[in-house]
Coordinates of C-alpha atoms in Angstrom, one line a residue:
X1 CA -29.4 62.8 -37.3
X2 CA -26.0 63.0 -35.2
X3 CA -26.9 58.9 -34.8
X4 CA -27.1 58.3 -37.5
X5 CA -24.1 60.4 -38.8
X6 CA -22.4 58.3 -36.0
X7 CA -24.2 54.8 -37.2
X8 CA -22.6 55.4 -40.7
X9 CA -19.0 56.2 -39.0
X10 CA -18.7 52.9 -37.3
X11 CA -20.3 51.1 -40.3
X12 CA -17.7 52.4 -42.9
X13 CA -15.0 50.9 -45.2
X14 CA -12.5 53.8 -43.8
X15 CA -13.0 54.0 -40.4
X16 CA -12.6 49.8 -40.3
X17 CA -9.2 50.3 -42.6
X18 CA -7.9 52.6 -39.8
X19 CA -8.6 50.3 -36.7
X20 CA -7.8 47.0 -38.8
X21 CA -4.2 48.7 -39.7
X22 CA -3.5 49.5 -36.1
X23 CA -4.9 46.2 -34.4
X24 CA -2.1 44.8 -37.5
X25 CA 0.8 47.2 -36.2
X26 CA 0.1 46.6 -32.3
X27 CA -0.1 42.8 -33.3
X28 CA 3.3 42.6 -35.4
X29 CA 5.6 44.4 -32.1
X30 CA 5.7 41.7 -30.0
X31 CA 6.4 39.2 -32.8
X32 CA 9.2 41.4 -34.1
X33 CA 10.4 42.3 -30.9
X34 CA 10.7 38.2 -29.8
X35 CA 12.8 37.6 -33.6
X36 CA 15.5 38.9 -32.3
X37 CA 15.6 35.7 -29.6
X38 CA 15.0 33.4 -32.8
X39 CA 18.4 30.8 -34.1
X40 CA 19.1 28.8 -36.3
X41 CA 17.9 25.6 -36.9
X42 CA 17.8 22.1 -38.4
X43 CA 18.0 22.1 -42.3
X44 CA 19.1 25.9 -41.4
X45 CA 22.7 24.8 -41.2
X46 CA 23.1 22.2 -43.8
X47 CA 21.8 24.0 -47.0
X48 CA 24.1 27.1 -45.6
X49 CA 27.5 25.6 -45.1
X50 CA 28.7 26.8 -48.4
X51 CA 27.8 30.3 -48.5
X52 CA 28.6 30.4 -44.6
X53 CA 32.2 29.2 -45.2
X54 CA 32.3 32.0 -48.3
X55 CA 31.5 34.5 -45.9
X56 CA 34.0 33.4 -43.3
X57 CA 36.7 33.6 -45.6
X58 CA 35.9 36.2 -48.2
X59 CA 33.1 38.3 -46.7
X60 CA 32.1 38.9 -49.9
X61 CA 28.7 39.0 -51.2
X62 CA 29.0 37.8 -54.5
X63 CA 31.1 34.6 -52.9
X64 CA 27.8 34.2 -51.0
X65 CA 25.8 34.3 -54.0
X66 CA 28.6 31.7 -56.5
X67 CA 28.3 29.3 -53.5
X68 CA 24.1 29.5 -52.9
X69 CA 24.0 28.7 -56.9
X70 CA 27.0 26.2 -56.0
X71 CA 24.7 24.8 -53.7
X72 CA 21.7 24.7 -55.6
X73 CA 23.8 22.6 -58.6
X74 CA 24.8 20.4 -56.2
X75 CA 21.4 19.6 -54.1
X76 CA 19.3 19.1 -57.5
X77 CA 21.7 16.2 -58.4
X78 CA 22.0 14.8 -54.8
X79 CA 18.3 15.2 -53.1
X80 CA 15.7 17.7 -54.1
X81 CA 14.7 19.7 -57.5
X82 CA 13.2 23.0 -56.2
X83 CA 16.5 25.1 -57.5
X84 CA 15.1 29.1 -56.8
X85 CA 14.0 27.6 -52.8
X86 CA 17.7 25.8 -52.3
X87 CA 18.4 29.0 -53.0
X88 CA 16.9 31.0 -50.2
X89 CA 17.8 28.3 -48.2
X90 CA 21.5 29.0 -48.6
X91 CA 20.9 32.9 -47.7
X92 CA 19.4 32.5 -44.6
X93 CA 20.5 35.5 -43.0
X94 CA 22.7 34.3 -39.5
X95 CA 25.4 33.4 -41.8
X96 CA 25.8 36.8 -41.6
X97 CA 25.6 37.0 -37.9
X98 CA 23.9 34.8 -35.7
X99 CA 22.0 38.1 -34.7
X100 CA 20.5 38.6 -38.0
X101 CA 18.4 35.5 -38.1
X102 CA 15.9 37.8 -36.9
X103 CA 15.6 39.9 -39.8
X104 CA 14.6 36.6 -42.0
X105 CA 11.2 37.1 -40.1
X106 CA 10.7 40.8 -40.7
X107 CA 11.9 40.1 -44.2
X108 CA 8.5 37.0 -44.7
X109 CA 6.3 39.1 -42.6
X110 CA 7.2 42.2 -45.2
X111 CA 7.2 40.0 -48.0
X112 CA 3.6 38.5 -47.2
X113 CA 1.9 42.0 -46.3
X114 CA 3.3 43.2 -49.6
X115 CA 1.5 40.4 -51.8
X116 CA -1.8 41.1 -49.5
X117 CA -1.4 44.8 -50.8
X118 CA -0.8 43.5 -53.9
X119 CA -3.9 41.7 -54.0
X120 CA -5.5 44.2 -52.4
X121 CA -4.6 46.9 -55.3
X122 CA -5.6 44.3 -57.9
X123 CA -9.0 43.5 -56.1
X124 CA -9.5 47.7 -57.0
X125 CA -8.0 47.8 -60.1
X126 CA -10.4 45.1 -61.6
X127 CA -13.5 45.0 -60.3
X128 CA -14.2 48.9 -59.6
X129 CA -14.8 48.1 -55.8
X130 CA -13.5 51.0 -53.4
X131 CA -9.9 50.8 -52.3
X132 CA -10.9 51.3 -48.7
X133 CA -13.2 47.9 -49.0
X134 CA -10.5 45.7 -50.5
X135 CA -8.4 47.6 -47.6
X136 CA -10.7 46.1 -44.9
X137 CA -10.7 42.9 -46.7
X138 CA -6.9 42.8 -47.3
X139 CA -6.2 44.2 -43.8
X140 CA -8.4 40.9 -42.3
X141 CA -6.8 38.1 -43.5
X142 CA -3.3 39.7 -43.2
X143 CA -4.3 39.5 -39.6
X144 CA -6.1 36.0 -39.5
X145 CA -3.0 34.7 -41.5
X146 CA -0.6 35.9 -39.0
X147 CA -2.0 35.7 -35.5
X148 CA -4.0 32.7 -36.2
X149 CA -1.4 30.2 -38.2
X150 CA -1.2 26.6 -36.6
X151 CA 2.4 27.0 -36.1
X152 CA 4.2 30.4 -36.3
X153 CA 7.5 29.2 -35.3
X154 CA 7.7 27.3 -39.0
X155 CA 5.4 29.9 -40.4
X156 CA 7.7 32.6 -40.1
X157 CA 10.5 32.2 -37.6
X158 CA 12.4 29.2 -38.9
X159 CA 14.1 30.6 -42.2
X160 CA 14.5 27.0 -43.7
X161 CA 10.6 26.1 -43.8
X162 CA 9.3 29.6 -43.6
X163 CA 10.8 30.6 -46.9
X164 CA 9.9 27.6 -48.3
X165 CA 6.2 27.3 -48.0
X166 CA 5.1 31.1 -46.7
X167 CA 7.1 32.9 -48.9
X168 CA 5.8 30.8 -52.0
X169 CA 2.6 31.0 -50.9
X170 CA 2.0 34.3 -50.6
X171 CA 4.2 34.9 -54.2
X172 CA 1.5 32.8 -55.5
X173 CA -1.1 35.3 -54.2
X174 CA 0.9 38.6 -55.8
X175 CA 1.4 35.9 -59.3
X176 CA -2.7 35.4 -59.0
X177 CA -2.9 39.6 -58.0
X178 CA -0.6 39.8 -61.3
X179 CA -2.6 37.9 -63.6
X180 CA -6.2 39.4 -62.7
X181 CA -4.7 42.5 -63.7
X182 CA -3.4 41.3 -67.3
X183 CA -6.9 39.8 -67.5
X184 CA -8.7 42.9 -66.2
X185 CA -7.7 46.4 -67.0
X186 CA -4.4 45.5 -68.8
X187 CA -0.8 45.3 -67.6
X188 CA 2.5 46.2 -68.5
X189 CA 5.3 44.6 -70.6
X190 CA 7.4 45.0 -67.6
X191 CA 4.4 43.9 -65.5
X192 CA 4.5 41.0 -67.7
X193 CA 7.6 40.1 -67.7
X194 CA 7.8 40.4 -63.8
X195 CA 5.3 37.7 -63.5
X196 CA 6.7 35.4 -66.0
X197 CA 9.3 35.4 -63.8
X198 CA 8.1 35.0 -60.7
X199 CA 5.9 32.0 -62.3
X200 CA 9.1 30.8 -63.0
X201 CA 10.4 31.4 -59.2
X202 CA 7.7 29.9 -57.9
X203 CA 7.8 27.0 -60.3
X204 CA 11.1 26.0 -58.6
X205 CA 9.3 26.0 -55.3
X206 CA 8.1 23.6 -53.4
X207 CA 5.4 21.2 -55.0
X208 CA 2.6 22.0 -52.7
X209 CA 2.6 25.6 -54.6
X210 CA 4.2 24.5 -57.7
X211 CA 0.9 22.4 -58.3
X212 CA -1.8 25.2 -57.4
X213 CA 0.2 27.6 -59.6
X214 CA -0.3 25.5 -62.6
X215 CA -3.9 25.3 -62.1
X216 CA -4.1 28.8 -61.7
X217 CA -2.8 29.4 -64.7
X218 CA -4.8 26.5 -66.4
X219 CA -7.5 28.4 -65.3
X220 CA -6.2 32.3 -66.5
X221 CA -5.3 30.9 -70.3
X222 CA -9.0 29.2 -70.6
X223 CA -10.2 32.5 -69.3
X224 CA -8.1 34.7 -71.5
X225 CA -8.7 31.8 -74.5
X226 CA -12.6 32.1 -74.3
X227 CA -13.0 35.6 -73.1
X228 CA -9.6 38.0 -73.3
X229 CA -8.0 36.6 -76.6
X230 CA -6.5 40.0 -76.9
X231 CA -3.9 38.9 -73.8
X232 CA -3.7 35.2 -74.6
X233 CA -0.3 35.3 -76.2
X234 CA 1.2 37.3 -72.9
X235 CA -0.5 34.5 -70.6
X236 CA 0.9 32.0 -73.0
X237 CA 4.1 33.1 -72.2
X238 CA 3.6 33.7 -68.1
X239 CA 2.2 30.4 -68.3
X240 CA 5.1 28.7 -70.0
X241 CA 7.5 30.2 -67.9
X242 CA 5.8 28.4 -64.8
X243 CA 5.4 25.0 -66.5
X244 CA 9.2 24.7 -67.7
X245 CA 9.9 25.6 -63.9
X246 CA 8.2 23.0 -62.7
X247 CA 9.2 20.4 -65.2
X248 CA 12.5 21.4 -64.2
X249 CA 11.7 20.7 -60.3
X250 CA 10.4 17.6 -61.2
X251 CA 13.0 16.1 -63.4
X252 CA 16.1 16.6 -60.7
X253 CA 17.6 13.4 -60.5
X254 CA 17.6 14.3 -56.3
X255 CA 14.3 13.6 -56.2
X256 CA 14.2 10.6 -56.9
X257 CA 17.7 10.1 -54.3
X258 CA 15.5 11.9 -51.9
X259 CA 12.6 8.9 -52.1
X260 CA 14.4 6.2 -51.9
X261 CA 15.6 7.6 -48.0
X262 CA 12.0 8.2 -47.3
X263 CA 10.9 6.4 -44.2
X264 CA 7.1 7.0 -45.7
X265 CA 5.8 7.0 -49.0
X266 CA 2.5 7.2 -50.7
X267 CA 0.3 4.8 -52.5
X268 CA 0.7 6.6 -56.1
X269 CA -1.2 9.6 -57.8
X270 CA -5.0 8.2 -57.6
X271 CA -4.6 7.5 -53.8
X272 CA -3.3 10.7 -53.4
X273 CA -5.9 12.9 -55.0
X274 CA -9.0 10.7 -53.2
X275 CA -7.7 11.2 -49.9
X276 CA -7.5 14.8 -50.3
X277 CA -11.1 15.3 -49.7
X278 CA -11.5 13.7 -46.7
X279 CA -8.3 15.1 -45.3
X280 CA -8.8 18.1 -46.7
X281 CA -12.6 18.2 -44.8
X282 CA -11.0 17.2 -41.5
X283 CA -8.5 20.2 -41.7
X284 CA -11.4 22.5 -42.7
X285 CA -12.8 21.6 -39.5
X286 CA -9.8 22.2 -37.6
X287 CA -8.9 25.5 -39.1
X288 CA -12.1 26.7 -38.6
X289 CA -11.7 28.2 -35.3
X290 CA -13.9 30.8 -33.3
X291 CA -11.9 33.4 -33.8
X292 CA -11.8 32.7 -37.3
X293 CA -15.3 32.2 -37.9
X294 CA -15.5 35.9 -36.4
X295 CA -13.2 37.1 -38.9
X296 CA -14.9 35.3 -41.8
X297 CA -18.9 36.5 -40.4
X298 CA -17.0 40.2 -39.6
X299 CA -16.0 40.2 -43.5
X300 CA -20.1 39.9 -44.5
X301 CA -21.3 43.4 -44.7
X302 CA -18.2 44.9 -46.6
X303 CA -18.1 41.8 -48.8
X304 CA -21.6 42.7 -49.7
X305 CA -20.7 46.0 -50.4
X306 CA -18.1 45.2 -52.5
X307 CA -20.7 43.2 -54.7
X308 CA -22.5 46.0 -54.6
X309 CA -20.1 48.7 -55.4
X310 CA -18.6 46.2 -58.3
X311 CA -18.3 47.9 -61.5
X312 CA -18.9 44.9 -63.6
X313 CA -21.7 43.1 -65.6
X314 CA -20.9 39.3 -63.8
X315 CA -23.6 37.7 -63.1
X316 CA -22.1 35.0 -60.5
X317 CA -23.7 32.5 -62.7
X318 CA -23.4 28.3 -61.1
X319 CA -22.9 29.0 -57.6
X320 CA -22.6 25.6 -56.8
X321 CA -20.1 25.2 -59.3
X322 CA -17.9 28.0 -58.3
X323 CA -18.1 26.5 -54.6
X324 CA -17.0 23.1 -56.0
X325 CA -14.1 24.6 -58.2
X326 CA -13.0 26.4 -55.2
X327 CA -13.7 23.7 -52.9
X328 CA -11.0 21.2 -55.5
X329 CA -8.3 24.0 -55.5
X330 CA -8.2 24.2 -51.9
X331 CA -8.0 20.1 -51.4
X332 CA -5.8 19.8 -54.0
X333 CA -2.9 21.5 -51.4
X334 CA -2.9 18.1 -49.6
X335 CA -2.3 16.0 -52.8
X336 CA 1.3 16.4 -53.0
X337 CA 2.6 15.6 -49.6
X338 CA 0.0 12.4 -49.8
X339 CA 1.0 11.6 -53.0
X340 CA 5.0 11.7 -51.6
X341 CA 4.8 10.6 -47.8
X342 CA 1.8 9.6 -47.7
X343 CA 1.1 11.9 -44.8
X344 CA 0.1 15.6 -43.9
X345 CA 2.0 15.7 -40.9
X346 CA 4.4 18.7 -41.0
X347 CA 3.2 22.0 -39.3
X348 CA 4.3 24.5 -42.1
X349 CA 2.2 22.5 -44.5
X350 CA -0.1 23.6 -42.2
X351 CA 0.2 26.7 -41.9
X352 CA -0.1 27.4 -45.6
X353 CA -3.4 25.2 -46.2
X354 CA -4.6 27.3 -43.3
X355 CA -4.1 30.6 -45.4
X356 CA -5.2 29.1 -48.4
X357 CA -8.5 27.5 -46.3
X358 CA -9.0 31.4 -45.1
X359 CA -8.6 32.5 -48.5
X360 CA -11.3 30.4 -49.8
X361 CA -14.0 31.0 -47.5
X362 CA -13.2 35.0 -48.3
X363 CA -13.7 34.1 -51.9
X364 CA -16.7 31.7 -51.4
X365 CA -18.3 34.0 -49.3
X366 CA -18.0 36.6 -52.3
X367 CA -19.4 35.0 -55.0
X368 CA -22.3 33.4 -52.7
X369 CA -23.1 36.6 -51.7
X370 CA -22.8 38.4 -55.3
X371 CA -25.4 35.2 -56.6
X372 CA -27.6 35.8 -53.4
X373 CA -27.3 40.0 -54.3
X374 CA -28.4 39.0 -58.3
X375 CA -31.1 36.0 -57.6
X376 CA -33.0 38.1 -55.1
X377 CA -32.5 42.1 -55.9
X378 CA -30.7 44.5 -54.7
X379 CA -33.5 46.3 -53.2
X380 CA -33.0 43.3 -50.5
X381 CA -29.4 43.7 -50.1
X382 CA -29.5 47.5 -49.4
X383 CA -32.2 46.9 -46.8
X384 CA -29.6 45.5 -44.8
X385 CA -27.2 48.1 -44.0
X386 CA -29.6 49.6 -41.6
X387 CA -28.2 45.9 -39.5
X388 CA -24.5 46.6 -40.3
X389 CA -24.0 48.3 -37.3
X390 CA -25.6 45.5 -34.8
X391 CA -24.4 42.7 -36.6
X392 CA -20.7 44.5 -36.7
X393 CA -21.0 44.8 -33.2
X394 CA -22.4 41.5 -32.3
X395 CA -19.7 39.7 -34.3
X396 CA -17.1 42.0 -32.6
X397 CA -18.5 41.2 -29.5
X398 CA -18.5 37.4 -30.2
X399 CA -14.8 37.6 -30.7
X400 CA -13.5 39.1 -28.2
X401 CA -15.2 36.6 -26.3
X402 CA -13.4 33.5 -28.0
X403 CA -10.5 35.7 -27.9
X404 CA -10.3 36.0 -23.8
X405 CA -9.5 32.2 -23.3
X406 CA -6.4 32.7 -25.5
X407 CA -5.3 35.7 -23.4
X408 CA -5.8 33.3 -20.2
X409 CA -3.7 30.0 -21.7
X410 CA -0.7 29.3 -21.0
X411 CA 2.3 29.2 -23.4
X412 CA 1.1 28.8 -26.8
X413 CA -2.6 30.2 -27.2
X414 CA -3.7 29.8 -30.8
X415 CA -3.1 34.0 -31.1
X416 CA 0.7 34.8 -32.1
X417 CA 1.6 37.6 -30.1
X418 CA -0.4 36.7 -26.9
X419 CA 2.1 33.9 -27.0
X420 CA 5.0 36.1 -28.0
X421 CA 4.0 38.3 -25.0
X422 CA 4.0 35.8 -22.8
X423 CA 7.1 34.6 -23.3
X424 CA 8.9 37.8 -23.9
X425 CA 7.3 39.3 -19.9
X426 CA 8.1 35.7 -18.3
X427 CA 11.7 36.0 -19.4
X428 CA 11.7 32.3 -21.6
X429 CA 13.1 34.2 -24.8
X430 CA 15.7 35.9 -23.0
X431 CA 17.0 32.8 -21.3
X432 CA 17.0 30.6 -24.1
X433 CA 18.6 33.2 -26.4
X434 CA 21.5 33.5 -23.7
X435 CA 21.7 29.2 -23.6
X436 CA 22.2 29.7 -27.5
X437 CA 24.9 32.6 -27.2
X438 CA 26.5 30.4 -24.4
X439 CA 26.7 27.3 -27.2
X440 CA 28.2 29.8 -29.5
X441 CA 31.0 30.4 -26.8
X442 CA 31.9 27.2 -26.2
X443 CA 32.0 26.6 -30.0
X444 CA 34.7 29.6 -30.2
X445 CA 37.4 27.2 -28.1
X446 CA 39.6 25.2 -29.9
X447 CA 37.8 21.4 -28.3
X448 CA 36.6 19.7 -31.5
X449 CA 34.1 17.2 -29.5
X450 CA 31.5 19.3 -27.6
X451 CA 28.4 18.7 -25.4
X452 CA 26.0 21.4 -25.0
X453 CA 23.9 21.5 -21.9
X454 CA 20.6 20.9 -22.2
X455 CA 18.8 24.2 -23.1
X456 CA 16.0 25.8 -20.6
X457 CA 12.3 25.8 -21.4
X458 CA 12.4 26.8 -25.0
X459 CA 10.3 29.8 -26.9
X460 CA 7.6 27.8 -28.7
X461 CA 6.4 30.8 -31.2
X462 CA 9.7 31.0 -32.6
X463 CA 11.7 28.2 -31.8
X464 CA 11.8 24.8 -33.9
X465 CA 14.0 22.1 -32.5
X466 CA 17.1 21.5 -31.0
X467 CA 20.4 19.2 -31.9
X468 CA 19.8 15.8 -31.1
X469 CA 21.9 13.4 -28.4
X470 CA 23.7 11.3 -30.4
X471 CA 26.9 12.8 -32.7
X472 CA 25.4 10.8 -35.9
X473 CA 22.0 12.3 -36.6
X474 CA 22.1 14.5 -39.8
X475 CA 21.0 17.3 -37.5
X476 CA 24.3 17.3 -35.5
X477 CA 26.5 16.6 -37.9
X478 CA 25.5 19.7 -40.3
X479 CA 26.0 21.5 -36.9
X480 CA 29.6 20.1 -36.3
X481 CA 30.5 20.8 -40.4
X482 CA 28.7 24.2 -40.3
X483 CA 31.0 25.8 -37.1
X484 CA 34.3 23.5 -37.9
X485 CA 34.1 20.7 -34.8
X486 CA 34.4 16.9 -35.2
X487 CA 31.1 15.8 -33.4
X488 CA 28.6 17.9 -31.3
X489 CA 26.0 16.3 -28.8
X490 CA 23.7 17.5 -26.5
X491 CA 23.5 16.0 -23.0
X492 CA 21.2 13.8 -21.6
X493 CA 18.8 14.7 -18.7
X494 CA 20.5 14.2 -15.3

């Protein structure tokens, strides 16, 4: 009896919320701790030098705010439509202080665990399942989506590509977390209203999750139209709030300044969408990692029970279907950047079809498992939680195994804060965070042509590039604008 008391301790919902929220917490202090190393960077400067001068001369935060909107009127004429991400771009937070970049990470780290609550809460509120088993759920791919991203420096160190794919990816997953509830048990005018608006917000995003959000919401007015006419006029209205946005993005005359400068272009919209699949199937592959094949097989059991603990009459009817559907949305985040470049080269591209991938196989996983749970009887299904414990502990097993080689790599391991450790015990952070601080001094003399030294070995989780050699490139000469020089280089190798 005390076994099996013991058996049902280590097999519960609760008991795997508790450890999953403190393997998250221990995770997230070395990649806080190492933000505070983090700089500016690239397209950080010249999207700021507006609301940077404001603050210089005014320190004034509604100055900041006149010249981000200043900004954002100015960049949808001259190069790119996606108004409420210029935006953001303009805020990013060392025009305050160079020693608050920092805080932009803890602010898309926040911002992202609050839409996986979000969802989390919505997952409860809808289908009846037991918080603590959307907890466990929620808790998991907070923790694959963070430790396991392809690059975290552009994930969520670099303000100017962080905010604009992570943070509008995970506001699409607390617009999805939003609409399930108006579709589900009901939601508030204010509740409505709040994701009108952030359909709107994220329509002025970048295209990538512009695209997917209109197909979500395809997707919620058919639903609402065939099934929930009592909400179809409010999903109307969300709905149309996120298509003008877009529209809006699109029809910037910068755009189309933006493409003509465009070393790379694609071969038009049909070219685009075919080569999504097979690009889309070779990033699968990629993404699909040990560790996160452990996460995904370690997510079985309480994805069963939440089919089982679901209190609603759906049938996952046309699995293959649903797969297919799901399989499309998921491709369909490599259509924009083929369709404009004609590549999928850029890392925080990556790091968002990685999260959507993970998000996808969670979802798959469900409804497979919920057709699987209806074909063949749940007198089956409950004869297998007397194997949750040994297959919990043989998929725990399994990665921690795949997880030692990462702990043994050097410099950038595939796991977030081995890597942040790593750099933050063999002193890397520190020194390059001094080189930076030492740049900043020579920028405080009155010489108007400077060459920085060379920096030392840089901190790869968090650091994105540096200033180029020659005075021309675009990189160098937002620099030179941004601090008030003439030209600034950085010197060759001796």
């Amino acid at each position: 009896m005390p076994l099996q008391k013991l058996a049902n301790l280590f097999t519960g919902s609760r008991f795997w919320v508790c450890v999953l929220a403190v393997v998250l917490v221990a995770s997230l202090v070395p990649l806080l701790a190492i933000a505070q190393y983090s700089h500016p960077s690239a397209d950080d400067y010249p999207y700021a030098l507006a609301t940077h001068a404001a603050w210089q001369e005014t320190g004034s935060v509604w100055a900041v705010l006149r010249a981000a909107a200043h900004t954002v009127a100015q960049r949808y004429q001259t190069w790119q439509g996606s108004f409420s991400a210029i935006f953001l771009f303009a805020l990013q937070p060392a025009i305050f202080g160079e020693g608050l970049y920092g805080l932009g990470t803890v602010f898309l780290l926040g911002a992202a665990m609050a839409a996986v609550a979000a969802a989390v809460a919505a997952l409860h509120r809808v289908t009846g399942v037991p918080l603590s088993t959307c907890a466990v759920l929620g808790l998991l791919y907070a923790l694959v989506c963070i430790q396991f991203l392809p690059s975290p420096a552009q994930g969520y160190y670099w303000w100017n590509g962080a905010s604009y794919y992570w943070l509008f990816f995970f506001g699409l997953l607390a617009l999805c977390a939003l609409l399930a509830r108006l579709m589900g048990p009901g939601l508030s005018g204010a509740g409505t209203a709040g994701a009108a608006l952030l359909a709107a917000v994220l329509g002025g995003g970048n295209y990538i999750t512009a695209l997917q959000m209109c197909e979500a919401l395809v997707c919620a007015v058919l639903v609402c139209a065939l099934w929930r006419r009592t909400v179809l006029k409010r999903m109307l209205a969300v709905a149309l709030c996120g298509f003008a946005a877009f529209a809006v993005n699109v029809a910037a005359p910068g755009n189309a300044v933006r493409a003509a400068t465009t070393a790379t272009q694609g071969q038009g919209a049909v070219w685009a969408v075919v080569q999504s699949f097979p690009m889309s199937v070779h990033y699968a592959r990629v993404f699909t990692t040990p560790m996160v094949l452990a996460a995904l097989l370690f997510a079985v059991p309480f994805l069963l029970r939440a089919v089982h603990a679901a209190k609603t009459n759906f049938r996952y009817p046309y699995p293959l279907l649903a797969l297919a559907g799901l399989y499309c949305f998921y491709a369909s985040s490599f259509t924009p950047t083929l369709f404009v470049y004609g590549t999928n080269d850029e890392k925080r591209v990556k790091d968002i079809q990685f999260c959507l991938w993970v998000l996808v196989c969670l979802a798959a996983l469900w409804y497979v498992l919920g057709w699987a749970w209806h074909r063949f009887g749940a007198a089956h299904g409950r004869r297998l939680h007397r194997f949750a414990l040994p297959y919990l502990a043989v998929v725990v097993l399994f990665g921690a195994l795949a997880f030692v080689p990462q702990v043994r790599a050097y410099q950038w391991s595939g796991t977030a804060c081995v890597s942040a450790v790593y750099y933050l015990r063999s002193g890397v952070a520190q020194a390059y965070d001094e080189a930076m601080y030492e740049r900043l001094d020579m920028l405080a003399t009155e010489e108007e042509d400077i060459v920085f030294p060379m920096l030392p070995p840089e901190p790869w989780i968090c650091f994105h590039e540096d200033l180029a050699r020659e005075t021309y490139n675009w990189k160098n000469e937002a620099f030179a604008e941004y601090y008030g020089k003439h030209t600034v280089a950085v010197a060759a190798p001796e």
